[in-house]
mmCIF file of C-alpha atoms and ligand atoms in Angstrom:
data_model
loop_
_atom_site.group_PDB
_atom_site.id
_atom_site.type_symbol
_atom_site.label_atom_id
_atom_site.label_comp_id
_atom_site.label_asym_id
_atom_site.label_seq_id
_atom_site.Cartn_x
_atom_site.Cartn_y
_atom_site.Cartn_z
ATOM 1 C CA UNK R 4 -41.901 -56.543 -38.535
ATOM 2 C CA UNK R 5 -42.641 -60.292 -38.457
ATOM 3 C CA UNK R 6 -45.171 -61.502 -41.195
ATOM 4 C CA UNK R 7 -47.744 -62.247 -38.416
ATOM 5 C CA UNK R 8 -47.449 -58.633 -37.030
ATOM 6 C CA UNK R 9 -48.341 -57.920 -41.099
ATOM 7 C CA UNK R 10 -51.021 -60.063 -41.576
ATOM 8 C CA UNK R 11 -53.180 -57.981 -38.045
ATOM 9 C CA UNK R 12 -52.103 -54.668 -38.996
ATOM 10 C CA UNK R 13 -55.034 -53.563 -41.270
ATOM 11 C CA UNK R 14 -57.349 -55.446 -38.371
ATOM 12 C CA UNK R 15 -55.422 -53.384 -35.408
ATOM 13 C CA UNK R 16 -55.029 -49.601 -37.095
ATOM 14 C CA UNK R 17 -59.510 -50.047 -37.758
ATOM 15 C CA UNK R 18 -59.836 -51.373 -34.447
ATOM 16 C CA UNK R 19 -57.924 -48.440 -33.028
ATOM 17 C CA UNK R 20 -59.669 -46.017 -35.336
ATOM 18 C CA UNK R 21 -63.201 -47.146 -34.012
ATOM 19 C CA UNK R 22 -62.280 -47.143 -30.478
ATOM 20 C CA UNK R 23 -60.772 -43.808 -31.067
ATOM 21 C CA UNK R 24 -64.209 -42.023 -32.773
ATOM 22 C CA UNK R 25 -66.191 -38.776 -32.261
ATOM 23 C CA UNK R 26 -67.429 -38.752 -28.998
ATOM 24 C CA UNK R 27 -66.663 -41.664 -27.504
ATOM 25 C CA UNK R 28 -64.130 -43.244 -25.245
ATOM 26 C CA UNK R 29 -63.324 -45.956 -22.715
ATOM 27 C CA UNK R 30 -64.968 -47.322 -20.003
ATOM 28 C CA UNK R 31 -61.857 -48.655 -17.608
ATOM 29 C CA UNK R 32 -63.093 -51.402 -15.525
ATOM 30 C CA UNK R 33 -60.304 -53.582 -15.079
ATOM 31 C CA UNK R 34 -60.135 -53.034 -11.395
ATOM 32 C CA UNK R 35 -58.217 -56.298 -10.021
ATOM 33 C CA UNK R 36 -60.145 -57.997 -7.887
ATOM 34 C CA UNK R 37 -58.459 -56.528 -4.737
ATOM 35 C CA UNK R 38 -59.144 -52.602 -6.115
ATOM 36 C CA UNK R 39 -63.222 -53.909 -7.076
ATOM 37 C CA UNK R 40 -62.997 -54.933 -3.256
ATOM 38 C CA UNK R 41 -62.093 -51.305 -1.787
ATOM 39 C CA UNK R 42 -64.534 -49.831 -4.088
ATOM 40 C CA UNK R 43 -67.450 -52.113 -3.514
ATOM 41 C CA UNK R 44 -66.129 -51.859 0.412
ATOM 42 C CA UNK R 45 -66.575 -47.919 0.148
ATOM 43 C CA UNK R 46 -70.593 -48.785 0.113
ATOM 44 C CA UNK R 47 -70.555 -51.295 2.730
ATOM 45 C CA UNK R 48 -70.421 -54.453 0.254
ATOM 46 C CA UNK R 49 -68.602 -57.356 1.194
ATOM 47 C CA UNK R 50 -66.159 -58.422 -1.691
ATOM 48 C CA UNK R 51 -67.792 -61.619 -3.253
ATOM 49 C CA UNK R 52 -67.691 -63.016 -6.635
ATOM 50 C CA UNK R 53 -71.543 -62.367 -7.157
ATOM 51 C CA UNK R 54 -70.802 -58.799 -5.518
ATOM 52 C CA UNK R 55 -68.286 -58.163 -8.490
ATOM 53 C CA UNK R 56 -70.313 -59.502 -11.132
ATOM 54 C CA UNK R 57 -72.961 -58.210 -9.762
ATOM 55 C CA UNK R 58 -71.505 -54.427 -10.171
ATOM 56 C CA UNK R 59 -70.104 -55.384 -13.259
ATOM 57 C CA UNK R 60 -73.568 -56.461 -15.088
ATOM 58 C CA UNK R 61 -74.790 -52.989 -13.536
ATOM 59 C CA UNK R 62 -72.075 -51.181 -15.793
ATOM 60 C CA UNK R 63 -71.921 -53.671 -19.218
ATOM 61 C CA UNK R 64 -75.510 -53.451 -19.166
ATOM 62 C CA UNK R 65 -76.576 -49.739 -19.435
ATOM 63 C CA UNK R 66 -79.194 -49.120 -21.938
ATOM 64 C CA UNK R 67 -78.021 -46.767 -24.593
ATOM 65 C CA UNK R 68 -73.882 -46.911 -23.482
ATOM 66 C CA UNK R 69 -72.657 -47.632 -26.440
ATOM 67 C CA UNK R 70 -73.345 -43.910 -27.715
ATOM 68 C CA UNK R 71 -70.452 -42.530 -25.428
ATOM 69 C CA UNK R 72 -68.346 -45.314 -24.605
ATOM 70 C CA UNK R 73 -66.255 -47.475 -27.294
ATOM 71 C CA UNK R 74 -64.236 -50.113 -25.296
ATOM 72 C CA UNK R 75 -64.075 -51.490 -21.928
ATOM 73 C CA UNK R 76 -61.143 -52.936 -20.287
ATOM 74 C CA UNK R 77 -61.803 -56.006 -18.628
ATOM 75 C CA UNK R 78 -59.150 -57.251 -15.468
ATOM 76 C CA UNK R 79 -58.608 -60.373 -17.046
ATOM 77 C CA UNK R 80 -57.989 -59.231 -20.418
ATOM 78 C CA UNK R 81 -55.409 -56.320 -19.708
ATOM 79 C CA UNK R 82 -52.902 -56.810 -21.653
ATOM 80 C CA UNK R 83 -49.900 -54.669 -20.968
ATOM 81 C CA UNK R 84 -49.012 -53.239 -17.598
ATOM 82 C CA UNK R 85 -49.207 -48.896 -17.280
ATOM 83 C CA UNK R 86 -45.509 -46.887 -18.184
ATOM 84 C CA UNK R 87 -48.459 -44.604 -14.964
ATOM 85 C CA UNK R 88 -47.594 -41.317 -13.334
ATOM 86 C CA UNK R 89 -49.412 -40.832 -10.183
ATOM 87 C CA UNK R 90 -51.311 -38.318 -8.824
ATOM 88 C CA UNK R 91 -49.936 -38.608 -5.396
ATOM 89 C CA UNK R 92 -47.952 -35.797 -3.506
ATOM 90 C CA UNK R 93 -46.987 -32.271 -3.103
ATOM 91 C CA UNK R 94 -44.982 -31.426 -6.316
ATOM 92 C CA UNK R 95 -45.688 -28.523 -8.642
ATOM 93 C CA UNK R 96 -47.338 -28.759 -12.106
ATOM 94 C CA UNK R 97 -43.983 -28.277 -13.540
ATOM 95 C CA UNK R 98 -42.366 -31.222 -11.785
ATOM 96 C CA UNK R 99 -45.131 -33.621 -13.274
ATOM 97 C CA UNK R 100 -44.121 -31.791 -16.648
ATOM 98 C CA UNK R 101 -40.855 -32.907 -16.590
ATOM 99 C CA UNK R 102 -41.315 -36.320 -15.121
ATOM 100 C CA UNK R 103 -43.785 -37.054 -18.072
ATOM 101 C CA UNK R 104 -41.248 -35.825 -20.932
ATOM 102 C CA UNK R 105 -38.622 -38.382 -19.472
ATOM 103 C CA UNK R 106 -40.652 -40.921 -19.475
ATOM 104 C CA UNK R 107 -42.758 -40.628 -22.757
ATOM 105 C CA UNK R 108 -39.081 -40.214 -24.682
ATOM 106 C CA UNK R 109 -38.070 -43.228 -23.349
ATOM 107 C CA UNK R 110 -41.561 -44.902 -23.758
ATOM 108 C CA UNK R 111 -41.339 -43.843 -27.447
ATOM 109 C CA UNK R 112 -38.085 -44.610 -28.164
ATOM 110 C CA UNK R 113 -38.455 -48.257 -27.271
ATOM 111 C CA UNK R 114 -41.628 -48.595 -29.067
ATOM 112 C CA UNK R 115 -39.955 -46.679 -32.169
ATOM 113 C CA UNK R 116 -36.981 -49.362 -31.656
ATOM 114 C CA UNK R 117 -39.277 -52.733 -31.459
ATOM 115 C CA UNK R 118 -41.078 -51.324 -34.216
ATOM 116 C CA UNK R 119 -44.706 -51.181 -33.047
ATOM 117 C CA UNK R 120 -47.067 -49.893 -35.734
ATOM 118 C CA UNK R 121 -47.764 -46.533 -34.333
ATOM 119 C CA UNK R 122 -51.250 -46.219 -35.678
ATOM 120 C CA UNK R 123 -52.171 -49.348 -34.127
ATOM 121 C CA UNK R 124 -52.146 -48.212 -30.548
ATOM 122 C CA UNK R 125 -53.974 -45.989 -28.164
ATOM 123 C CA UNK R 126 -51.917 -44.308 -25.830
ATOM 124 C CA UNK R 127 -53.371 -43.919 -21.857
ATOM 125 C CA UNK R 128 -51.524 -41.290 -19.948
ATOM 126 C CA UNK R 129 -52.055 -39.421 -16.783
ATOM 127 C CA UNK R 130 -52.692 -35.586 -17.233
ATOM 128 C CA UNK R 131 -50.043 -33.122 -16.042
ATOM 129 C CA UNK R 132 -51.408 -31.755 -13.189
ATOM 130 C CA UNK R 133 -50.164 -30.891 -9.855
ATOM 131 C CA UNK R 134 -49.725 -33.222 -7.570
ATOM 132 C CA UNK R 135 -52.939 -34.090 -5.111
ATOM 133 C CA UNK R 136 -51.862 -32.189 -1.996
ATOM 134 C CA UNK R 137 -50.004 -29.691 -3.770
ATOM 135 C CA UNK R 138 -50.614 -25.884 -2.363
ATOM 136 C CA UNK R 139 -51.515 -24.232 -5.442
ATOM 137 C CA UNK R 140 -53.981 -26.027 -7.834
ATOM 138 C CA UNK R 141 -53.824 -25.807 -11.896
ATOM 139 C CA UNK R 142 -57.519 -24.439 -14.048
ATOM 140 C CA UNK R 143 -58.571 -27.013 -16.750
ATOM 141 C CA UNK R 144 -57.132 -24.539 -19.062
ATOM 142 C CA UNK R 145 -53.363 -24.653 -16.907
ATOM 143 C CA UNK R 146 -53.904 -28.197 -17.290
ATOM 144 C CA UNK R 147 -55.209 -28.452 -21.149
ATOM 145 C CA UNK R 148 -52.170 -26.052 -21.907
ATOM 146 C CA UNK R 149 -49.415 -28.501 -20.151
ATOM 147 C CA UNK R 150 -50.856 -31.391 -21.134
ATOM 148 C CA UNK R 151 -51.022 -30.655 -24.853
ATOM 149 C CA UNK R 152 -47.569 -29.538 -24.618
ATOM 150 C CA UNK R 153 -46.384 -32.528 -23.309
ATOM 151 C CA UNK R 154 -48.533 -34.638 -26.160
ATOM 152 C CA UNK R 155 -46.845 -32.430 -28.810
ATOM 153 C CA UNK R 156 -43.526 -32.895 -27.989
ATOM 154 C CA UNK R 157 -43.377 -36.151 -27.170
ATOM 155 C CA UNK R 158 -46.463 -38.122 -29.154
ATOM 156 C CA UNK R 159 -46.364 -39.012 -32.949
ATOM 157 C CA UNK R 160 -49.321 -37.744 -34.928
ATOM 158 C CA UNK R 161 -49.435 -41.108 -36.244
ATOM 159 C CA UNK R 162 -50.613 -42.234 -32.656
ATOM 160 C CA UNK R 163 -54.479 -42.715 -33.455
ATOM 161 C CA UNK R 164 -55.973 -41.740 -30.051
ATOM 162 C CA UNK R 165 -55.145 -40.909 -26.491
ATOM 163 C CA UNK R 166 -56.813 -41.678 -24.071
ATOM 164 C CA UNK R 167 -56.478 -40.248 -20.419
ATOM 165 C CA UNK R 168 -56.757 -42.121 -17.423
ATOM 166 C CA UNK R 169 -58.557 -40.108 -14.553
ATOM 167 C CA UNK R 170 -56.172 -41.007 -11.763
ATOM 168 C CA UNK R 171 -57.561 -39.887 -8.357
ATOM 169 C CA UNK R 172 -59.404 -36.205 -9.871
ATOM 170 C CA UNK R 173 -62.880 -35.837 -9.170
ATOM 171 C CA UNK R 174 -65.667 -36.554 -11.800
ATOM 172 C CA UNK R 175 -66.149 -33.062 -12.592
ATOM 173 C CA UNK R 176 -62.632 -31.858 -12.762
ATOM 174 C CA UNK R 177 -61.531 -35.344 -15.480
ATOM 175 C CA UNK R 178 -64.685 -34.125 -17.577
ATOM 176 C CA UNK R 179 -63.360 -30.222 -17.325
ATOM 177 C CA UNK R 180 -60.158 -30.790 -18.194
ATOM 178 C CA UNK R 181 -61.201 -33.217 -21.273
ATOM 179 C CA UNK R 182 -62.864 -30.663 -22.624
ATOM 180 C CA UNK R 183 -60.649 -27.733 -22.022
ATOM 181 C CA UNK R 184 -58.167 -30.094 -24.112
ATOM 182 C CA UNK R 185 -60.486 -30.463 -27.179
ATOM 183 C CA UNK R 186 -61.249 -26.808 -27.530
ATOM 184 C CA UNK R 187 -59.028 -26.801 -30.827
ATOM 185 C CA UNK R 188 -58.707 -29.293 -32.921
ATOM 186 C CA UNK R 189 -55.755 -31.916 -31.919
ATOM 187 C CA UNK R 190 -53.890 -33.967 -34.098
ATOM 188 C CA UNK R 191 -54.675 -37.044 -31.613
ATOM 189 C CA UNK R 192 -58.208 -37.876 -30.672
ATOM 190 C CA UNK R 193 -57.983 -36.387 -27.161
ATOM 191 C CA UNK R 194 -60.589 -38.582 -24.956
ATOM 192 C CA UNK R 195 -60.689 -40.881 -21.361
ATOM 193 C CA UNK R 196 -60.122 -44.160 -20.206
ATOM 194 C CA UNK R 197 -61.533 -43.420 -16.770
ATOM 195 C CA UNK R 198 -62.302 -45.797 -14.284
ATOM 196 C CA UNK R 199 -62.983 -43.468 -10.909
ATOM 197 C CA UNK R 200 -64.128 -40.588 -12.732
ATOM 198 C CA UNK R 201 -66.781 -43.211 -14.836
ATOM 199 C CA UNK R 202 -67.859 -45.545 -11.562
ATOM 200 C CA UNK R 203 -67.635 -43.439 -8.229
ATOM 201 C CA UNK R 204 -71.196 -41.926 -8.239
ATOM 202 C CA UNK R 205 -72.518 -45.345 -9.862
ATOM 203 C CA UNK R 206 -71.383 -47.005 -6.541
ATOM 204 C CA UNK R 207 -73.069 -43.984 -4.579
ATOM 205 C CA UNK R 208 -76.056 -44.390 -6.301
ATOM 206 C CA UNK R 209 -76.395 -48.403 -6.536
ATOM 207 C CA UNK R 210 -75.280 -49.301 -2.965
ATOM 208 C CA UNK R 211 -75.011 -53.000 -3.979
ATOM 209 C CA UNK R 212 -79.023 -52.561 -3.581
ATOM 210 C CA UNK R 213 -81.006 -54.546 -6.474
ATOM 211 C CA UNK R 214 -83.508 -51.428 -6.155
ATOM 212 C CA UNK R 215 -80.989 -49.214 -7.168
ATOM 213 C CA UNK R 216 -79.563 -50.815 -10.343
ATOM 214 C CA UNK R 217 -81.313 -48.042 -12.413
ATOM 215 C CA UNK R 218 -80.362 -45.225 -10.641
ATOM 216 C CA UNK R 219 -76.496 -46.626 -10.801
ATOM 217 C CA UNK R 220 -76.982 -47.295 -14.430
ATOM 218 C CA UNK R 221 -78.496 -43.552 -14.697
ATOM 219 C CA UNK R 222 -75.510 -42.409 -12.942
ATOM 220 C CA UNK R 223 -72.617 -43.703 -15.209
ATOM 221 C CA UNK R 224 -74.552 -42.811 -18.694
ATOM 222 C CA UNK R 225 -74.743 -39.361 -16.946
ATOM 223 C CA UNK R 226 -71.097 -39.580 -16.438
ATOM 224 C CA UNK R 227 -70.642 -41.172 -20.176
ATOM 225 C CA UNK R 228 -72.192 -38.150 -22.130
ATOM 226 C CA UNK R 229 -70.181 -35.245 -19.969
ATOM 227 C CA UNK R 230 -67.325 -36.824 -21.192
ATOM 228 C CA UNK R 231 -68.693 -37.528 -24.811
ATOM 229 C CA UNK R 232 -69.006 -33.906 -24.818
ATOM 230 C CA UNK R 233 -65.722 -32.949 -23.063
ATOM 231 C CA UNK R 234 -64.521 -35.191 -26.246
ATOM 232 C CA UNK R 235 -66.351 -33.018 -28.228
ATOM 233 C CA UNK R 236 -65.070 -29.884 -26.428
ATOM 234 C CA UNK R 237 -68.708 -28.873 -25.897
ATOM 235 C CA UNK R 238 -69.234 -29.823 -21.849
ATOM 236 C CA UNK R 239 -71.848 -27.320 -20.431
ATOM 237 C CA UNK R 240 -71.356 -27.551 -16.635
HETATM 238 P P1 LIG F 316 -58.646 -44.261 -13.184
HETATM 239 O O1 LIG F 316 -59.410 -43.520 -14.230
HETATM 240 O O2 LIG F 316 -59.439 -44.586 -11.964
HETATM 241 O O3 LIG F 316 -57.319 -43.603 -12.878
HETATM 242 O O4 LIG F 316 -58.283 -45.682 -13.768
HETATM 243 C C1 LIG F 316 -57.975 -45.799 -15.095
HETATM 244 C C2 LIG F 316 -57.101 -46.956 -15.273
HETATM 245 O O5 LIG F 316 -55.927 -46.815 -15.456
HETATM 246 C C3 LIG F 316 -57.704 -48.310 -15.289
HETATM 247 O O6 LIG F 316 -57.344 -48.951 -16.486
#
């Protein structure tokens, strides 16, 4: 470990620990500006600069926010590229199982191997679910039960937080399956990092219409405390 790495590891394990707190996660909004086009296309905007900032004053600027959400990721400031698994395709709940466990050992092992200070990161996987168009769909509880397995036998306790990306499921089923996750205590702070399951009713709700910046902003705090909860494991549909 190389005496700078020393010098920001106090600084990175608290910054870790606050982003991974009781109740609260993250607030993914680093579409590139290709992705922010599609969404902002999906309500008839036209993808301008002022359109994106525009959208993204609308989320940064929700009154009372910071209660629920503890970080953002911004486009410009990602900083690593995402080991993802996608939801895409027709495979079983097992397959995604056993795609996962491959690649967190080998995720691990090089981390373990460049020596990165475990309880300075936050780790942002994809659930193990079935794929999208699979036949037979998993309950949050089928899903909370792989998942968890997969985080135990393949994720460090030392690991401060993980945080889920929502990856194509709807609103309701990211916040149901958070919370079927955090129905016993986990050695891991068990939360999201969602970016579709955060912003698509926003977008429904705002329109790109100045009128309807409230309403968007009502939308994603909405969206913000079912997950606080799920992170709580008390979500009351
Ligand atoms: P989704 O929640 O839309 O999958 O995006 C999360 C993400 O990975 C962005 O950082």
């Amino acid at each position: 470990v190389s005496v700078k790495a020393l010098k920001y590891a106090d600084e990175l394990v608290q910054t870790a620990g606050k982003v991974a707190s009781k109740g609260r996660g993250i607030l993914a909004m680093d579409e590139s500006n290709a992705t922010c086009g599609k969404r902002l296309q999906s309500i008839g905007l036209e993808n301008t600069e002022d359109s994106r900032r525009a959208y993204r004053e609308l989320l940064v600027t929700t009154p009372g926010l910071g209660q629920y959400i503890s970080g953002a990721i911004l486009f410009e400031e990602t900083l690593f590229q995402k080991p993802e698994v996608l939801l895409d395709g027709e495979h079983d709940i097992d397959a995604c199982l056993e795609v996962q466990e491959a690649v967190w050992a080998e995720t691990f092992k090089y981390l373990a191997d460049n020596k990165v200070l475990f309880e300075g990161i936050l780790l942002k996987p994809a659930m193990v679910t079935p794929g999208a168009d699979a036949k037979v769909k998993a309950s949050p509880e089928t899903v909370a039960t792989y998942t968890l397995n997969l985080l135990r036998r393949r994720v460090p306790p030392a690991v401060p937080g993980i945080m889920f990306l929502s990856g194509g499921q709807s609103e309701l089923e990211a916040t149901l399956n958070l919370n079927a996750m955090n129905q016993s205590p986990n050695p891991w702070h068990v939360s999201f990092s969602y970016a579709r399951a955060l912003q698509n009713s926003v977008l429904k709700s705002w329109q790109g219409k100045p009128e309807n910046l409230a309403a968007g902003q009502e939308a994603l705090l909405k969206r913000a405390k079912a997950n606080s909860d799920a992170q709580l494991g008390q979500y009351d549909a």
